[in-house]
Each structure stands twice: as C-alpha cells, then as structure tokens.
Amino acid sequence: MSNITINSLPAQTWNRLDINSAVVDTAEFTPYCDGGSTDNDIDIKTGMGEEFNSELSSVPVFKIENSGKAVVNDYIFTDNTGNARRDSISLSKGESMIYVQKFNTELSLGAFAVQTKIILDDNASFTLVQIQKMGANTFYNDIGAELGKESQFRLIQIILSDDSTYTGVRVTQNGDNSDFDSTVAYKAGGDGKFDINYIVDQYGKNTNCNIISNGVLYGNVVKTFRGTIDFKEGASGSKGAENEDVLLMDDTVRNKTIPIILCHEEDVEGTHGATIGKIDEEELFYMQSRGIGEKAVYALLADARIAAAASKIPDAETRDAFLASL
Amino acid sequence: MKKTQVGDIDRSLYDFRYEEKDSYRVENGLTPEIVNEISDKKNDPEWMRKFRLSCLDIYNKSRMADNWGPSIEGLDMDNIVTYVKPNTNMKDDWKNVPDDIKNTFEKLGIPQAERESLAGVGAQYDSELVYHNVKKEVAEQGVVYTDLESAMHDERYAKMIEEHFMKLVPPTDHKFAALHGAVWSGGSFVYVPEGVHLEIPLQSYFRLNAKGAGQFEHTLIIVSDNAYLHFIEGCSAPKYNVANLHAGCVELFVGKNSKLRYSTIENWSKNMYNLNTKRAIVDEGGTIEWVSGSFGSHVSYLYPMSILNGKGSRCEFTGITFAGAGQNLDTGTKVVHNAPETSSYVNTKSISKSGGISTFRSEVIVNPNAKGTKSSVSCESLMLDSASRSDTIPAIDVRTADADVGHEAKIGRISDDAVFYLMSRGISEAEARAMIVRGFADNVSKELPLEYAVEMNNLIRLEMVGTVG
C-alpha cells in the first residue's frame, strides 16, 4: 500500500482549492491473471502520472493483438483473480482496430486498477471502448496514448460508479493531422470520489482534439473533472475543444471542474465550456405534467446521457447488449 | 498568411521621473526597526503599531506557493525601500503642491479630470498622499473622502477604521498581504451614507516615482445601505532597471441594496512587481461591479474577489489584460456565492504579444447555502504571435444542486472570416483588423467614463500592417 499523488494538473492553481491533484492510499496490486510480461510495457506518459505508473510496474503487460474484428475483453474481478491488469496496443501504419474493455465485479470494498497504453503509427485508427460497472469499489483507470501522423484515437468511456473512481487519460499528439475524440458518460454516486484527469498535448500541426463529458452525480460523491488542452509551439492550425455538462441530482454532491487551455501557438482555435447544475425547470415541468415524478425524471436523464454515449460504440454486439441492460 | 501588427503600449506619457529632492526614506529591507520607524512617522495609534509588528511576524513565517504563478525571483525584499516620503504634506489645493509633484500629476491629467468630471481626487506620490480634495457639495451630502491615516486619527471615524481595517483581507491571507499590513502607507477612506447616490466618480491616483521603492497604499470604502458610488483608481510609474514593488490592498464593504463600481486602469512600468489584493463583501441586494484594465507591470498577481454574502447580491467583473514583451501577467477574479439567489457575471479578455505571457486564473465557489445561484464566466484570449503565451485556468466548485453555473472560454487569433466580412463592406484590411482588435477591448472601455475610455484606447495604439507571407 502506498500514499501517492495521481491525476496532477500540468498547470496548477491555488492549493487551498484542493483541485491540483488527488492523493490516494493505493492497495497492493496483483496481476489479474497469469501471462503477459513487463517487457511488453511501453514507455509513454499516462494520465495518472509517474507515481501510479511505478505502483503498477511489476504487473505484467498483455500485448493486445489486432484480430481484424473488434477485440472484446470482459474483465470480471472475483476472489480468484488479482486486482490489476495492464494492456498495451501498438498499431502499425494504416492499421485499424476496435478494442472493448468491460470491467465488472460483484465484490465490495476492494480496490482495482487497469492501465492501457497505446501507440499509433501514421494513419492508424484505434477505438477504445471502456464500460465500467465496478459497484462499490475503488477503481483506478489509467490511459496513455501517442499518436502518429494522421492517426485517429477514439475513446468512449461509460462509467457507472457507486464508490470511488479515478480516471487519468493522457494523449500526446505528435503527428500532424492526428485526431483525438473522447466521449465520457457517467453516473457517479455513493460516498466516494469521482476524479477524472484528461491531458492532451498537441504538438503536431493541424491536430484536432474533442472531449465531451456528460454525467449525473448523486449521493455524497465529490467529483473533480480536470481537462487540459495544451497547444505547444508549432501546433499551428490545430483545434481543441472540451465540453462538460453535469447534472446534480442531490444537494449533497460536490462538483469541481477545471477546464484548462494552455497556448503557446498563435494559429490555433481552443474552446471550452462547462455547464453545471440542476435540470432545466421547463424540462422538469414538461415531464411532471406527463405523470413522471422528479426522481424518475432524473433517472431517465441519467440513462439518456449514458445511452447517447453508448450509441457511439462501433461494435454492434457490445452496443446492443449494453443498451438493453440500461 | 496576413499577420496583424499591434504596436506596443506607448509608455512615453508615463515614463518620466523627478529626482527625489529632500525626501525621507527608510533603509532597504524589512526589520522590526523599520516597521517601528514607519509607525513613528505616522504617529500610529498603539493598536496599529502592534498590528504592523504582528503582520511582520506573519510575513516572516509565510512562504509563497512554489507550484503556480509567475516567478518573483527578481524581487529581493532586502533591496526594496518600503517607505519614501516626499518633502511635502498633503494639500487640498494644487497651487500648494510642490512643482515637480504637481507637474507629474498635470502630465497625467489628474487636475484637469478633477475640474471636469470628478467629485473628489486623492493623489499619492511614493508613500504619501500629496493631495486630497472633495467637492463641497459632495461633502455636504455626508460623503467622507479623505486619506486613511487622517481618518484613523479622527475620532469620528477611528473606531470604524479599526473595526474594518484588514478584516476582509487578513494578513494571514498570503505573504504579501502580511507585508502590506506591516508597512502600509497612504491610501483613501471613503464612506457613503445611507441613501446617498454619488453620480460623479471619486478617483485616487497612485504614482511611484522613487527607484527601488515599494508602494503599499490601503483603500477602505464603506458604502451604506441604498447608496451608490463609482470609484476610479489609476496608477503608473517610470521605468527603472531595478525592481519596484506594489503590494496595495483594497477592501470594499457594500451595504444592502447598494451599488459600488470600482474601476482600475493599471499601468505600472515594466520593472514593477504588482502583488495587489482587492476584495469586496456584498450585503443583501447589493452589487459590486469591477472594471479592470491591466496594461503594465513586469509581473502581476491580481484577482479582485467578491464575497456575495447577502441574499440576492450580485457581482459583475469586466476586465482586459494586455501582456507585451517582458510581461508575465497572472490576472483574473474570484467569486464566492455565500447566500441564496446570488449571481455573478464575469467577462474578460486578454491579448498577448511579443513574448508576453497572460494567464487568466479564476475561482467560482458556490456554497451549500447559496441556493438559486446563477453564475456565468466568459474569457476570451487573442494571441498575436507564437512567441507569446496565453493560458486559461478557471476553477469551479459547486456544493449545492440548486445552482446554475456556466463557463466558456475561447482562444485564438483574429478570425479571417470576420476580416473578410468587413472587407466585403468596403473597409480596408488594415482598418478591418484594427476595428476587430479595438472591438475586442471594448468590453472594458465601454464601462468607463468617456475620458478614461479615451485614455485606455490611447494605451493601445494600433498599427495595422498587412504583409503577404
């Protein structure tokens, strides 16, 4: 067990806001299953940062191969599995792959960690779908990706969390004309923390980045969303956008948001927007006038946000199964 | 690619200086002896002397955060003179102010502005006020506008000053608030009685002439219930090749259903470290409006803060920051919603050029009791070249579900579509680009009285040159 700092902002602010990073007591991490090798590890930056990477360094890495159709891995954590899993994906020039990770457990009050590292060569295209249903547990989800010229990385994260979830995503767009598109949808509640850290470093020319985060908070959860778009010098013609929309269901939740744009290049377009609050009164009135109670309205809206993200899952079987489960 | 050329701020109007003639200065550095010397010079009441020394203690024990904000490595407190008194006392007639000081303020247009459009003026030169006056008809309404030190010794106001001084910005707030508490000098006290609407503004102007010196003025404004005041402050200094320091403090108390507009045109020279603290607390139904233009300083830390403490209280913040060569300006605002039905609206712009660094930093906090709060923050940044930086770091912390909070930010260069649109209406490209950049700064200039808007526009002189690249 270690006390470490994760999900740090690259450009920090007032310390008393307690928003610059998260400090956690991690569990001891053991491999989810046999196999893999630490030789498969890739040396790239990830969203949770160096200390977390070190925590997992002894956990073997599985190299996920492109089979030509969607690769689906269902990680069901039980008493008979370990609690940590690491995957790496390297796509060659022009390769294309869809990878679905599902994280599930029936256990309670444990801690679990996954790490996914991705390298995309020129013109490669990669879609990563993560569906998280980890119940009342602490879940660490760390992602790092480096994008070559004209490569595309699409990330869809669907998070249903009843305790603490920490997610870190770091994407380095080295290649000109590379594209990163992310959709995060979540329903987070319970008594824990919901902590997200996105960092996108745009180095190449004409790179594009789009982050959308939509969710609902309930219970006593404390949520922190950190989204940093960093236009490096030389990234001319690049665009970056982040948008967050959070619905607060209960008065006991707490929402912290810090959408950052860092810019060292003139010829770029960066935008961010955040909307935080309760349901629009007219929308609520409309639903209630149709006989739907307030709690049910919020539940409907939460499911709608999740469904909207799920509808983007390119693998039909995964998509349909998930939508049916809602 | 067509590029936009924007001239640097023209500082020739401000970059003049006078020799310190027969002025009184304490030694460099910061010791209890120096603090006591300042206190003796001012004939402080005993509570203030003790307060100064306790602040020095807090200053020595505090440290600056090292994980955010521009570097202040170039600021060596051992080389800063914290008190420079010009060889004159405060006058209420410009005729009696020594020539060099009077000429300073004449060049800056202060006496003229007073004659034409102000209800009262305070002029501070280095560490002391050299001129203070308020129009008779304003004083007859019960408005008090005087230097803070006189008010502190005046039995009519002494208790009020003691009850309010550094209660809103305590010395424990940060290291330079503590420094201010230890060596503060000069500044104004304003009291607007209940029901009084002062339609014409009051102004304070701060000029730091002495090389290697600090200015630590304190402004305390109390606006009673159902009253209105517009207060304007301006500042400038000639440029030296050593550091100067400005660590002033502004505390504003806005009563029930009252409105206070606080406008600032900050134009310190590029050797200045501007570590200023401004805070307002607003009672039920009250409104604080900040209008802030930041054009000067080498390094700036400036975040006017509004505490909305009464039901239905409001805050509006309109600002522009222009960071040119050699400048690292970290500016923004903070709002705390601490009562129901409060609202805040923040609209800021920034321009970065020639290697300048502009950072917009903000916080909006909505406390659990602030039900029905609405808040909107909008910041827009214009980059004029790739040597410069522009960063946006806005933090939002919402602790109730019954609130609507929105934030948007945009960063980029001048839109080619907008230029094309204007050109298709017969406007030349150079003028089109000039219009767009002037319009970009319009959010602040339109909130100022005309004379100050003109001054602000004069600070941004534009040369639009189209180059075929």
PDB file of C-alpha atoms in Angstrom, chain A residues 9 11-17 19-20 230-231 233-234 248-279 281, chain B residues 1 3 65 67-69 303 333-334 361-363 365 368 371 379 383-413:
ATOM      1  CA  LEU A   9      -2.680  19.189 -13.362  1.00  0.00           C
ATOM      2  CA  ALA A  11      -0.599  23.896 -14.801  1.00  0.00           C
ATOM      3  CA  GLN A  12      -1.605  24.246 -11.172  1.00  0.00           C
ATOM      4  CA  THR A  13      -3.603  26.790  -9.269  1.00  0.00           C
ATOM      5  CA  TRP A  14      -4.486  27.862  -5.740  1.00  0.00           C
ATOM      6  CA  ASN A  15      -3.636  24.988  -3.400  1.00  0.00           C
ATOM      7  CA  ARG A  16      -6.495  25.666  -0.996  1.00  0.00           C
ATOM      8  CA  LEU A  17      -8.992  24.649  -3.715  1.00  0.00           C
ATOM      9  CA  ILE A  19      -8.037  20.572  -7.118  1.00  0.00           C
ATOM     10  CA  ASN A  20      -4.445  20.295  -8.371  1.00  0.00           C
ATOM     11  CA  ASP A 230      -2.089  22.174 -24.308  1.00  0.00           C
ATOM     12  CA  PHE A 231      -1.235  23.778 -27.655  1.00  0.00           C
ATOM     13  CA  GLU A 233       4.578  25.931 -30.029  1.00  0.00           C
ATOM     14  CA  GLY A 234       4.457  24.684 -33.591  1.00  0.00           C
ATOM     15  CA  LEU A 248     -26.515  17.438  -9.949  1.00  0.00           C
ATOM     16  CA  MET A 249     -29.244  15.237  -8.565  1.00  0.00           C
ATOM     17  CA  ASP A 250     -28.727  15.593  -4.836  1.00  0.00           C
ATOM     18  CA  ASP A 251     -27.852  18.558  -2.702  1.00  0.00           C
ATOM     19  CA  THR A 252     -25.156  16.506  -1.008  1.00  0.00           C
ATOM     20  CA  VAL A 253     -22.943  16.158  -4.061  1.00  0.00           C
ATOM     21  CA  ARG A 254     -19.968  18.375  -4.750  1.00  0.00           C
ATOM     22  CA  ASN A 255     -18.728  19.208  -8.225  1.00  0.00           C
ATOM     23  CA  LYS A 256     -15.293  20.614  -9.002  1.00  0.00           C
ATOM     24  CA  THR A 257     -14.381  21.462 -12.573  1.00  0.00           C
ATOM     25  CA  ILE A 258     -11.218  22.956 -14.002  1.00  0.00           C
ATOM     26  CA  PRO A 259     -11.128  23.076 -17.802  1.00  0.00           C
ATOM     27  CA  ILE A 260      -7.718  24.434 -18.796  1.00  0.00           C
ATOM     28  CA  ILE A 261      -6.350  25.696 -22.091  1.00  0.00           C
ATOM     29  CA  LEU A 262      -2.623  26.321 -22.355  1.00  0.00           C
ATOM     30  CA  CYS A 263      -1.441  28.012 -25.528  1.00  0.00           C
ATOM     31  CA  HIS A 264       1.979  28.766 -26.951  1.00  0.00           C
ATOM     32  CA  GLU A 265       0.917  29.000 -30.590  1.00  0.00           C
ATOM     33  CA  GLU A 266      -0.909  31.797 -32.378  1.00  0.00           C
ATOM     34  CA  ASP A 267      -2.670  29.914 -35.136  1.00  0.00           C
ATOM     35  CA  VAL A 268      -4.947  27.648 -33.127  1.00  0.00           C
ATOM     36  CA  GLU A 269      -8.560  27.529 -32.003  1.00  0.00           C
ATOM     37  CA  GLY A 270      -9.260  26.438 -28.481  1.00  0.00           C
ATOM     38  CA  THR A 271     -12.605  26.418 -26.745  1.00  0.00           C
ATOM     39  CA  HIS A 272     -14.039  25.018 -23.609  1.00  0.00           C
ATOM     40  CA  GLY A 273     -17.408  25.124 -21.979  1.00  0.00           C
ATOM     41  CA  ALA A 274     -18.919  23.788 -18.803  1.00  0.00           C
ATOM     42  CA  THR A 275     -22.490  23.700 -17.591  1.00  0.00           C
ATOM     43  CA  ILE A 276     -23.213  22.581 -14.064  1.00  0.00           C
ATOM     44  CA  GLY A 277     -26.485  22.466 -12.252  1.00  0.00           C
ATOM     45  CA  LYS A 278     -29.928  21.063 -11.961  1.00  0.00           C
ATOM     46  CA  ILE A 279     -32.413  20.096 -14.586  1.00  0.00           C
ATOM     47  CA  GLU A 281     -37.261  23.854 -14.881  1.00  0.00           C
TER      48      GLU A 281
ATOM     49  CA  MET B   1      -0.578  34.456 -44.089  1.00  0.00           C
ATOM     50  CA  LYS B   3      -0.435  38.988 -39.904  1.00  0.00           C
ATOM     51  CA  ALA B  65       3.434  28.704  -3.113  1.00  0.00           C
ATOM     52  CA  ASN B  67       3.711  25.267  -7.746  1.00  0.00           C
ATOM     53  CA  TRP B  68       1.781  28.018  -9.501  1.00  0.00           C
ATOM     54  CA  GLY B  69       2.101  31.607 -10.680  1.00  0.00           C
ATOM     55  CA  TYR B 303      -7.542  38.619  -8.612  1.00  0.00           C
ATOM     56  CA  THR B 333     -11.101  37.067 -10.393  1.00  0.00           C
ATOM     57  CA  LYS B 334     -12.620  35.090  -7.538  1.00  0.00           C
ATOM     58  CA  ARG B 361      -6.991  32.462 -13.356  1.00  0.00           C
ATOM     59  CA  SER B 362     -10.341  32.307 -11.615  1.00  0.00           C
ATOM     60  CA  GLU B 363     -12.373  30.566  -8.991  1.00  0.00           C
ATOM     61  CA  ILE B 365     -17.316  28.765  -5.359  1.00  0.00           C
ATOM     62  CA  PRO B 368     -24.255  24.796   0.140  1.00  0.00           C
ATOM     63  CA  LYS B 371     -29.454  28.016  -3.341  1.00  0.00           C
ATOM     64  CA  CYS B 379     -12.981  34.572 -21.091  1.00  0.00           C
ATOM     65  CA  MET B 383      -2.813  35.584 -29.460  1.00  0.00           C
ATOM     66  CA  LEU B 384      -0.958  37.872 -31.818  1.00  0.00           C
ATOM     67  CA  ASP B 385       2.158  35.751 -32.328  1.00  0.00           C
ATOM     68  CA  SER B 386       3.649  32.419 -31.371  1.00  0.00           C
ATOM     69  CA  ALA B 387       6.322  33.914 -29.156  1.00  0.00           C
ATOM     70  CA  SER B 388       3.648  34.688 -26.594  1.00  0.00           C
ATOM     71  CA  ARG B 389       1.610  32.534 -24.237  1.00  0.00           C
ATOM     72  CA  SER B 390      -1.974  32.621 -23.150  1.00  0.00           C
ATOM     73  CA  ASP B 391      -3.252  30.247 -20.501  1.00  0.00           C
ATOM     74  CA  THR B 392      -6.740  29.900 -19.051  1.00  0.00           C
ATOM     75  CA  ILE B 393      -7.101  28.224 -15.652  1.00  0.00           C
ATOM     76  CA  PRO B 394     -10.668  28.567 -14.336  1.00  0.00           C
ATOM     77  CA  ALA B 395     -11.784  26.566 -11.318  1.00  0.00           C
ATOM     78  CA  ILE B 396     -15.392  25.958 -10.331  1.00  0.00           C
ATOM     79  CA  ASP B 397     -16.545  24.372  -7.083  1.00  0.00           C
ATOM     80  CA  VAL B 398     -20.297  23.837  -6.702  1.00  0.00           C
ATOM     81  CA  ARG B 399     -21.605  22.485  -3.397  1.00  0.00           C
ATOM     82  CA  THR B 400     -25.355  22.550  -3.980  1.00  0.00           C
ATOM     83  CA  ALA B 401     -27.571  21.031  -6.653  1.00  0.00           C
ATOM     84  CA  ASP B 402     -29.724  24.141  -6.750  1.00  0.00           C
ATOM     85  CA  ALA B 403     -27.395  26.305  -8.825  1.00  0.00           C
ATOM     86  CA  ASP B 404     -26.781  27.066 -12.477  1.00  0.00           C
ATOM     87  CA  VAL B 405     -23.142  27.623 -13.298  1.00  0.00           C
ATOM     88  CA  GLY B 406     -21.721  28.068 -16.757  1.00  0.00           C
ATOM     89  CA  HIS B 407     -18.268  28.727 -18.075  1.00  0.00           C
ATOM     90  CA  GLU B 408     -16.893  29.282 -21.552  1.00  0.00           C
ATOM     91  CA  ALA B 409     -13.512  30.211 -22.926  1.00  0.00           C
ATOM     92  CA  LYS B 410     -12.057  30.781 -26.323  1.00  0.00           C
ATOM     93  CA  ILE B 411      -8.544  31.310 -27.550  1.00  0.00           C
ATOM     94  CA  GLY B 412      -7.272  32.064 -30.993  1.00  0.00           C
ATOM     95  CA  ARG B 413      -6.212  34.630 -33.498  1.00  0.00           C
TER      96      ARG B 413
END
